[in-house]
């Protein structure tokens, strides 16, 4: 360990020169002047929080589903049920921030993305929801205080098991180069008939949907068809890769 000698130099007034003393200092030892202070700039290092895999996500991983961004990192994800930006205004997914699908379904979604990029490289698929464990669907079903005939407009009856519960359905849209969703004339989770593909022509004729809205929806359907997905007639954003019977044959429901 190095030893540092700190010297204080005291100058005494004296008439005789023989009263002054010389102090010997070795060259390899620093002289510190106590009247001088040095400020050292410090930089605060802020670490990014680690991604937390909670019990719900671990259940999905253990069931063999894959994070779609590991299959195609260019696919955008904004899980609406991991926020309050949904029809319930509740976060029901907790720490879950990644979209999971069955491996083959994720690969088919990547085909859709490739097709879209071939049409317009500035556009991207933006996923709102993918696998939805039945336990979460049951919670959503239970907290909706409305008649069943109204409730089914928002959530499939968990007793039947939705295709989302198998990891074979996906809710999504198309985003531009800035990550902004294209205008589809009705928002995600909109239960009004203006969100129904089967009523598009009527709403176009009434002026409530524009030609651009229809073109955006048609591009989405065309994109998803490239990977073998098809749209349902009550939600422009919902696409199935398999029907319920086939999903049940191929996979286990995610509880």
PDB file of N, CA, C and O in Angstrom, residues 175-230:
ATOM      1  N   UNK A 175     -49.363  -1.167 -38.739  1.00  0.00           N
ATOM      2  CA  UNK A 175     -48.788   0.106 -38.288  1.00  0.00           C
ATOM      3  C   UNK A 175     -47.879   0.673 -39.367  1.00  0.00           C
ATOM      4  O   UNK A 175     -47.302  -0.070 -40.176  1.00  0.00           O
ATOM      5  N   UNK A 176     -47.750   2.002 -39.349  1.00  0.00           N
ATOM      6  CA  UNK A 176     -46.855   2.654 -40.309  1.00  0.00           C
ATOM      7  C   UNK A 176     -45.428   2.661 -39.781  1.00  0.00           C
ATOM      8  O   UNK A 176     -45.137   2.084 -38.726  1.00  0.00           O
ATOM      9  N   UNK A 177     -44.549   3.363 -40.479  1.00  0.00           N
ATOM     10  CA  UNK A 177     -43.126   3.347 -40.130  1.00  0.00           C
ATOM     11  C   UNK A 177     -42.857   3.945 -38.752  1.00  0.00           C
ATOM     12  O   UNK A 177     -41.856   3.644 -38.103  1.00  0.00           O
ATOM     13  N   UNK A 178     -43.784   4.777 -38.260  1.00  0.00           N
ATOM     14  CA  UNK A 178     -43.643   5.386 -36.934  1.00  0.00           C
ATOM     15  C   UNK A 178     -44.284   4.548 -35.843  1.00  0.00           C
ATOM     16  O   UNK A 178     -44.328   4.959 -34.680  1.00  0.00           O
ATOM     17  N   UNK A 179     -44.797   3.374 -36.211  1.00  0.00           N
ATOM     18  CA  UNK A 179     -45.429   2.506 -35.229  1.00  0.00           C
ATOM     19  C   UNK A 179     -46.865   2.879 -34.925  1.00  0.00           C
ATOM     20  O   UNK A 179     -47.471   2.336 -33.996  1.00  0.00           O
ATOM     21  N   UNK A 180     -47.432   3.795 -35.698  1.00  0.00           N
ATOM     22  CA  UNK A 180     -48.812   4.234 -35.480  1.00  0.00           C
ATOM     23  C   UNK A 180     -49.768   3.352 -36.273  1.00  0.00           C
ATOM     24  O   UNK A 180     -49.542   3.073 -37.452  1.00  0.00           O
ATOM     25  N   UNK A 181     -50.829   2.916 -35.612  1.00  0.00           N
ATOM     26  CA  UNK A 181     -51.801   2.039 -36.255  1.00  0.00           C
ATOM     27  C   UNK A 181     -52.544   2.777 -37.372  1.00  0.00           C
ATOM     28  O   UNK A 181     -52.903   3.954 -37.224  1.00  0.00           O
ATOM     29  N   UNK A 182     -52.775   2.078 -38.476  1.00  0.00           N
ATOM     30  CA  UNK A 182     -53.581   2.648 -39.552  1.00  0.00           C
ATOM     31  C   UNK A 182     -55.027   2.808 -39.071  1.00  0.00           C
ATOM     32  O   UNK A 182     -55.511   2.044 -38.236  1.00  0.00           O
ATOM     33  N   UNK A 183     -55.699   3.785 -39.606  1.00  0.00           N
ATOM     34  CA  UNK A 183     -57.080   4.071 -39.216  1.00  0.00           C
ATOM     35  C   UNK A 183     -58.013   3.051 -39.875  1.00  0.00           C
ATOM     36  O   UNK A 183     -58.114   2.978 -41.097  1.00  0.00           O
ATOM     37  N   UNK A 184     -58.671   2.268 -39.032  1.00  0.00           N
ATOM     38  CA  UNK A 184     -59.598   1.255 -39.533  1.00  0.00           C
ATOM     39  C   UNK A 184     -61.055   1.694 -39.402  1.00  0.00           C
ATOM     40  O   UNK A 184     -61.966   0.910 -39.652  1.00  0.00           O
ATOM     41  N   UNK A 185     -61.287   2.919 -38.976  1.00  0.00           N
ATOM     42  CA  UNK A 185     -62.650   3.432 -38.861  1.00  0.00           C
ATOM     43  C   UNK A 185     -63.354   3.045 -37.579  1.00  0.00           C
ATOM     44  O   UNK A 185     -64.449   3.538 -37.283  1.00  0.00           O
ATOM     45  N   UNK A 186     -62.753   2.166 -36.798  1.00  0.00           N
ATOM     46  CA  UNK A 186     -63.257   1.746 -35.491  1.00  0.00           C
ATOM     47  C   UNK A 186     -62.073   1.193 -34.721  1.00  0.00           C
ATOM     48  O   UNK A 186     -61.202   0.543 -35.297  1.00  0.00           O
ATOM     49  N   UNK A 187     -62.028   1.450 -33.427  1.00  0.00           N
ATOM     50  CA  UNK A 187     -60.881   1.052 -32.620  1.00  0.00           C
ATOM     51  C   UNK A 187     -60.907  -0.406 -32.221  1.00  0.00           C
ATOM     52  O   UNK A 187     -61.892  -1.126 -32.431  1.00  0.00           O
ATOM     53  N   UNK A 188     -59.803  -0.845 -31.657  1.00  0.00           N
ATOM     54  CA  UNK A 188     -59.708  -2.209 -31.121  1.00  0.00           C
ATOM     55  C   UNK A 188     -60.696  -2.367 -29.978  1.00  0.00           C
ATOM     56  O   UNK A 188     -60.886  -1.452 -29.165  1.00  0.00           O
ATOM     57  N   UNK A 189     -61.349  -3.515 -29.903  1.00  0.00           N
ATOM     58  CA  UNK A 189     -62.340  -3.831 -28.870  1.00  0.00           C
ATOM     59  C   UNK A 189     -63.627  -3.016 -29.008  1.00  0.00           C
ATOM     60  O   UNK A 189     -64.412  -2.948 -28.069  1.00  0.00           O
ATOM     61  N   UNK A 190     -63.834  -2.396 -30.159  1.00  0.00           N
ATOM     62  CA  UNK A 190     -65.063  -1.643 -30.400  1.00  0.00           C
ATOM     63  C   UNK A 190     -66.186  -2.642 -30.686  1.00  0.00           C
ATOM     64  O   UNK A 190     -66.107  -3.421 -31.633  1.00  0.00           O
ATOM     65  N   UNK A 191     -67.220  -2.629 -29.857  1.00  0.00           N
ATOM     66  CA  UNK A 191     -68.313  -3.599 -30.016  1.00  0.00           C
ATOM     67  C   UNK A 191     -69.400  -3.109 -30.964  1.00  0.00           C
ATOM     68  O   UNK A 191     -70.353  -3.843 -31.248  1.00  0.00           O
ATOM     69  N   UNK A 192     -69.272  -1.895 -31.489  1.00  0.00           N
ATOM     70  CA  UNK A 192     -70.283  -1.384 -32.400  1.00  0.00           C
ATOM     71  C   UNK A 192     -70.232  -2.120 -33.746  1.00  0.00           C
ATOM     72  O   UNK A 192     -69.188  -2.653 -34.135  1.00  0.00           O
ATOM     73  N   UNK A 193     -71.319  -2.094 -34.444  1.00  0.00           N
ATOM     74  CA  UNK A 193     -71.389  -2.815 -35.723  1.00  0.00           C
ATOM     75  C   UNK A 193     -70.472  -2.205 -36.772  1.00  0.00           C
ATOM     76  O   UNK A 193     -70.150  -2.874 -37.767  1.00  0.00           O
ATOM     77  N   UNK A 194     -70.031  -0.983 -36.557  1.00  0.00           N
ATOM     78  CA  UNK A 194     -69.100  -0.369 -37.505  1.00  0.00           C
ATOM     79  C   UNK A 194     -67.768  -1.120 -37.530  1.00  0.00           C
ATOM     80  O   UNK A 194     -66.990  -1.009 -38.481  1.00  0.00           O
ATOM     81  N   UNK A 195     -67.498  -1.917 -36.476  1.00  0.00           N
ATOM     82  CA  UNK A 195     -66.280  -2.739 -36.424  1.00  0.00           C
ATOM     83  C   UNK A 195     -66.475  -4.086 -37.107  1.00  0.00           C
ATOM     84  O   UNK A 195     -65.515  -4.824 -37.307  1.00  0.00           O
ATOM     85  N   UNK A 196     -67.720  -4.407 -37.504  1.00  0.00           N
ATOM     86  CA  UNK A 196     -68.021  -5.697 -38.109  1.00  0.00           C
ATOM     87  C   UNK A 196     -67.640  -5.679 -39.599  1.00  0.00           C
ATOM     88  O   UNK A 196     -68.174  -4.865 -40.359  1.00  0.00           O
ATOM     89  N   UNK A 197     -66.782  -6.577 -40.058  1.00  0.00           N
ATOM     90  CA  UNK A 197     -66.504  -6.652 -41.493  1.00  0.00           C
ATOM     91  C   UNK A 197     -67.757  -6.868 -42.345  1.00  0.00           C
ATOM     92  O   UNK A 197     -67.856  -6.350 -43.453  1.00  0.00           O
ATOM     93  N   UNK A 198     -68.731  -7.607 -41.809  1.00  0.00           N
ATOM     94  CA  UNK A 198     -69.918  -7.907 -42.614  1.00  0.00           C
ATOM     95  C   UNK A 198     -70.813  -6.695 -42.852  1.00  0.00           C
ATOM     96  O   UNK A 198     -71.701  -6.733 -43.720  1.00  0.00           O
ATOM     97  N   UNK A 199     -70.586  -5.619 -42.090  1.00  0.00           N
ATOM     98  CA  UNK A 199     -71.393  -4.407 -42.266  1.00  0.00           C
ATOM     99  C   UNK A 199     -70.615  -3.274 -42.923  1.00  0.00           C
ATOM    100  O   UNK A 199     -71.094  -2.140 -42.968  1.00  0.00           O
ATOM    101  N   UNK A 200     -69.446  -3.565 -43.435  1.00  0.00           N
ATOM    102  CA  UNK A 200     -68.586  -2.496 -43.973  1.00  0.00           C
ATOM    103  C   UNK A 200     -69.223  -1.735 -45.130  1.00  0.00           C
ATOM    104  O   UNK A 200     -69.159  -0.500 -45.185  1.00  0.00           O
ATOM    105  N   UNK A 201     -69.835  -2.458 -46.036  1.00  0.00           N
ATOM    106  CA  UNK A 201     -70.406  -1.791 -47.213  1.00  0.00           C
ATOM    107  C   UNK A 201     -71.524  -0.824 -46.813  1.00  0.00           C
ATOM    108  O   UNK A 201     -71.614   0.291 -47.350  1.00  0.00           O
ATOM    109  N   UNK A 202     -72.340  -1.234 -45.855  1.00  0.00           N
ATOM    110  CA  UNK A 202     -73.431  -0.368 -45.397  1.00  0.00           C
ATOM    111  C   UNK A 202     -72.881   0.903 -44.755  1.00  0.00           C
ATOM    112  O   UNK A 202     -73.412   2.005 -44.983  1.00  0.00           O
ATOM    113  N   UNK A 203     -71.821   0.757 -43.979  1.00  0.00           N
ATOM    114  CA  UNK A 203     -71.232   1.935 -43.334  1.00  0.00           C
ATOM    115  C   UNK A 203     -70.460   2.791 -44.329  1.00  0.00           C
ATOM    116  O   UNK A 203     -70.359   4.007 -44.159  1.00  0.00           O
ATOM    117  N   UNK A 204     -69.952   2.170 -45.369  1.00  0.00           N
ATOM    118  CA  UNK A 204     -69.315   2.947 -46.438  1.00  0.00           C
ATOM    119  C   UNK A 204     -70.374   3.773 -47.171  1.00  0.00           C
ATOM    120  O   UNK A 204     -70.179   4.971 -47.429  1.00  0.00           O
ATOM    121  N   UNK A 205     -71.517   3.157 -47.459  1.00  0.00           N
ATOM    122  CA  UNK A 205     -72.595   3.853 -48.154  1.00  0.00           C
ATOM    123  C   UNK A 205     -73.147   5.001 -47.318  1.00  0.00           C
ATOM    124  O   UNK A 205     -73.559   6.038 -47.869  1.00  0.00           O
ATOM    125  N   UNK A 206     -73.147   4.821 -45.997  1.00  0.00           N
ATOM    126  CA  UNK A 206     -73.674   5.876 -45.119  1.00  0.00           C
ATOM    127  C   UNK A 206     -72.674   7.002 -44.894  1.00  0.00           C
ATOM    128  O   UNK A 206     -73.029   8.055 -44.371  1.00  0.00           O
ATOM    129  N   UNK A 207     -71.408   6.762 -45.278  1.00  0.00           N
ATOM    130  CA  UNK A 207     -70.373   7.774 -45.082  1.00  0.00           C
ATOM    131  C   UNK A 207     -69.667   7.670 -43.738  1.00  0.00           C
ATOM    132  O   UNK A 207     -68.754   8.451 -43.456  1.00  0.00           O
ATOM    133  N   UNK A 208     -70.063   6.718 -42.888  1.00  0.00           N
ATOM    134  CA  UNK A 208     -69.426   6.567 -41.578  1.00  0.00           C
ATOM    135  C   UNK A 208     -68.080   5.851 -41.679  1.00  0.00           C
ATOM    136  O   UNK A 208     -67.247   5.960 -40.792  1.00  0.00           O
ATOM    137  N   UNK A 209     -67.896   5.094 -42.753  1.00  0.00           N
ATOM    138  CA  UNK A 209     -66.582   4.535 -43.089  1.00  0.00           C
ATOM    139  C   UNK A 209     -66.158   5.135 -44.424  1.00  0.00           C
ATOM    140  O   UNK A 209     -66.992   5.326 -45.326  1.00  0.00           O
ATOM    141  N   UNK A 210     -64.864   5.415 -44.529  1.00  0.00           N
ATOM    142  CA  UNK A 210     -64.342   5.964 -45.773  1.00  0.00           C
ATOM    143  C   UNK A 210     -63.745   4.854 -46.630  1.00  0.00           C
ATOM    144  O   UNK A 210     -63.517   3.731 -46.153  1.00  0.00           O
ATOM    145  N   UNK A 211     -63.462   5.194 -47.875  1.00  0.00           N
ATOM    146  CA  UNK A 211     -62.815   4.239 -48.758  1.00  0.00           C
ATOM    147  C   UNK A 211     -61.449   3.845 -48.219  1.00  0.00           C
ATOM    148  O   UNK A 211     -61.033   2.688 -48.334  1.00  0.00           O
ATOM    149  N   UNK A 212     -60.761   4.800 -47.593  1.00  0.00           N
ATOM    150  CA  UNK A 212     -59.452   4.502 -47.010  1.00  0.00           C
ATOM    151  C   UNK A 212     -59.568   3.511 -45.859  1.00  0.00           C
ATOM    152  O   UNK A 212     -58.724   2.614 -45.714  1.00  0.00           O
ATOM    153  N   UNK A 213     -60.617   3.644 -45.058  1.00  0.00           N
ATOM    154  CA  UNK A 213     -60.838   2.683 -43.966  1.00  0.00           C
ATOM    155  C   UNK A 213     -60.970   1.275 -44.533  1.00  0.00           C
ATOM    156  O   UNK A 213     -60.376   0.326 -44.012  1.00  0.00           O
ATOM    157  N   UNK A 214     -61.767   1.146 -45.592  1.00  0.00           N
ATOM    158  CA  UNK A 214     -61.967  -0.175 -46.188  1.00  0.00           C
ATOM    159  C   UNK A 214     -60.692  -0.710 -46.814  1.00  0.00           C
ATOM    160  O   UNK A 214     -60.392  -1.912 -46.698  1.00  0.00           O
ATOM    161  N   UNK A 215     -59.937   0.150 -47.445  1.00  0.00           N
ATOM    162  CA  UNK A 215     -58.680  -0.297 -48.056  1.00  0.00           C
ATOM    163  C   UNK A 215     -57.700  -0.780 -46.988  1.00  0.00           C
ATOM    164  O   UNK A 215     -56.982  -1.766 -47.194  1.00  0.00           O
ATOM    165  N   UNK A 216     -57.671  -0.102 -45.850  1.00  0.00           N
ATOM    166  CA  UNK A 216     -56.795  -0.525 -44.750  1.00  0.00           C
ATOM    167  C   UNK A 216     -57.217  -1.891 -44.213  1.00  0.00           C
ATOM    168  O   UNK A 216     -56.380  -2.755 -43.948  1.00  0.00           O
ATOM    169  N   UNK A 217     -58.520  -2.085 -44.061  1.00  0.00           N
ATOM    170  CA  UNK A 217     -59.030  -3.373 -43.577  1.00  0.00           C
ATOM    171  C   UNK A 217     -58.759  -4.479 -44.597  1.00  0.00           C
ATOM    172  O   UNK A 217     -58.406  -5.612 -44.222  1.00  0.00           O
ATOM    173  N   UNK A 218     -58.953  -4.167 -45.843  1.00  0.00           N
ATOM    174  CA  UNK A 218     -58.719  -5.165 -46.887  1.00  0.00           C
ATOM    175  C   UNK A 218     -57.246  -5.562 -46.976  1.00  0.00           C
ATOM    176  O   UNK A 218     -56.916  -6.730 -47.199  1.00  0.00           O
ATOM    177  N   UNK A 219     -56.367  -4.580 -46.769  1.00  0.00           N
ATOM    178  CA  UNK A 219     -54.931  -4.882 -46.752  1.00  0.00           C
ATOM    179  C   UNK A 219     -54.604  -5.810 -45.582  1.00  0.00           C
ATOM    180  O   UNK A 219     -53.801  -6.746 -45.729  1.00  0.00           O
ATOM    181  N   UNK A 220     -55.224  -5.574 -44.440  1.00  0.00           N
ATOM    182  CA  UNK A 220     -54.999  -6.436 -43.279  1.00  0.00           C
ATOM    183  C   UNK A 220     -55.465  -7.860 -43.563  1.00  0.00           C
ATOM    184  O   UNK A 220     -54.754  -8.830 -43.281  1.00  0.00           O
ATOM    185  N   UNK A 221     -56.626  -8.005 -44.151  1.00  0.00           N
ATOM    186  CA  UNK A 221     -57.148  -9.341 -44.459  1.00  0.00           C
ATOM    187  C   UNK A 221     -56.280 -10.040 -45.510  1.00  0.00           C
ATOM    188  O   UNK A 221     -56.007 -11.243 -45.405  1.00  0.00           O
ATOM    189  N   UNK A 222     -55.857  -9.290 -46.497  1.00  0.00           N
ATOM    190  CA  UNK A 222     -54.980  -9.841 -47.535  1.00  0.00           C
ATOM    191  C   UNK A 222     -53.653 -10.299 -46.935  1.00  0.00           C
ATOM    192  O   UNK A 222     -53.133 -11.372 -47.278  1.00  0.00           O
ATOM    193  N   UNK A 223     -53.137  -9.495 -46.018  1.00  0.00           N
ATOM    194  CA  UNK A 223     -51.880  -9.827 -45.337  1.00  0.00           C
ATOM    195  C   UNK A 223     -52.004 -11.113 -44.545  1.00  0.00           C
ATOM    196  O   UNK A 223     -51.146 -12.006 -44.625  1.00  0.00           O
ATOM    197  N   UNK A 224     -53.081 -11.245 -43.798  1.00  0.00           N
ATOM    198  CA  UNK A 224     -53.248 -12.404 -42.937  1.00  0.00           C
ATOM    199  C   UNK A 224     -53.570 -13.668 -43.737  1.00  0.00           C
ATOM    200  O   UNK A 224     -53.194 -14.771 -43.350  1.00  0.00           O
ATOM    201  N   UNK A 225     -54.229 -13.508 -44.852  1.00  0.00           N
ATOM    202  CA  UNK A 225     -54.526 -14.653 -45.717  1.00  0.00           C
ATOM    203  C   UNK A 225     -53.245 -15.298 -46.232  1.00  0.00           C
ATOM    204  O   UNK A 225     -53.188 -16.521 -46.439  1.00  0.00           O
ATOM    205  N   UNK A 226     -52.189 -14.492 -46.385  1.00  0.00           N
ATOM    206  CA  UNK A 226     -50.906 -15.005 -46.886  1.00  0.00           C
ATOM    207  C   UNK A 226     -50.302 -16.043 -45.939  1.00  0.00           C
ATOM    208  O   UNK A 226     -49.491 -16.876 -46.365  1.00  0.00           O
ATOM    209  N   UNK A 227     -50.703 -16.023 -44.664  1.00  0.00           N
ATOM    210  CA  UNK A 227     -50.199 -17.007 -43.710  1.00  0.00           C
ATOM    211  C   UNK A 227     -51.228 -18.041 -43.316  1.00  0.00           C
ATOM    212  O   UNK A 227     -50.998 -18.832 -42.377  1.00  0.00           O
ATOM    213  N   UNK A 228     -52.387 -18.037 -43.987  1.00  0.00           N
ATOM    214  CA  UNK A 228     -53.410 -19.045 -43.697  1.00  0.00           C
ATOM    215  C   UNK A 228     -54.416 -18.639 -42.643  1.00  0.00           C
ATOM    216  O   UNK A 228     -55.201 -19.472 -42.176  1.00  0.00           O
ATOM    217  N   UNK A 229     -54.433 -17.368 -42.247  1.00  0.00           N
ATOM    218  CA  UNK A 229     -55.390 -16.875 -41.242  1.00  0.00           C
ATOM    219  C   UNK A 229     -56.655 -16.365 -41.928  1.00  0.00           C
ATOM    220  O   UNK A 229     -56.621 -15.943 -43.085  1.00  0.00           O
ATOM    221  N   UNK A 230     -57.750 -16.375 -41.201  1.00  0.00           N
ATOM    222  CA  UNK A 230     -58.976 -15.774 -41.710  1.00  0.00           C
ATOM    223  C   UNK A 230     -59.634 -14.918 -40.631  1.00  0.00           C
ATOM    224  O   UNK A 230     -59.489 -15.150 -39.432  1.00  0.00           O
TER     225      UNK A 230
END
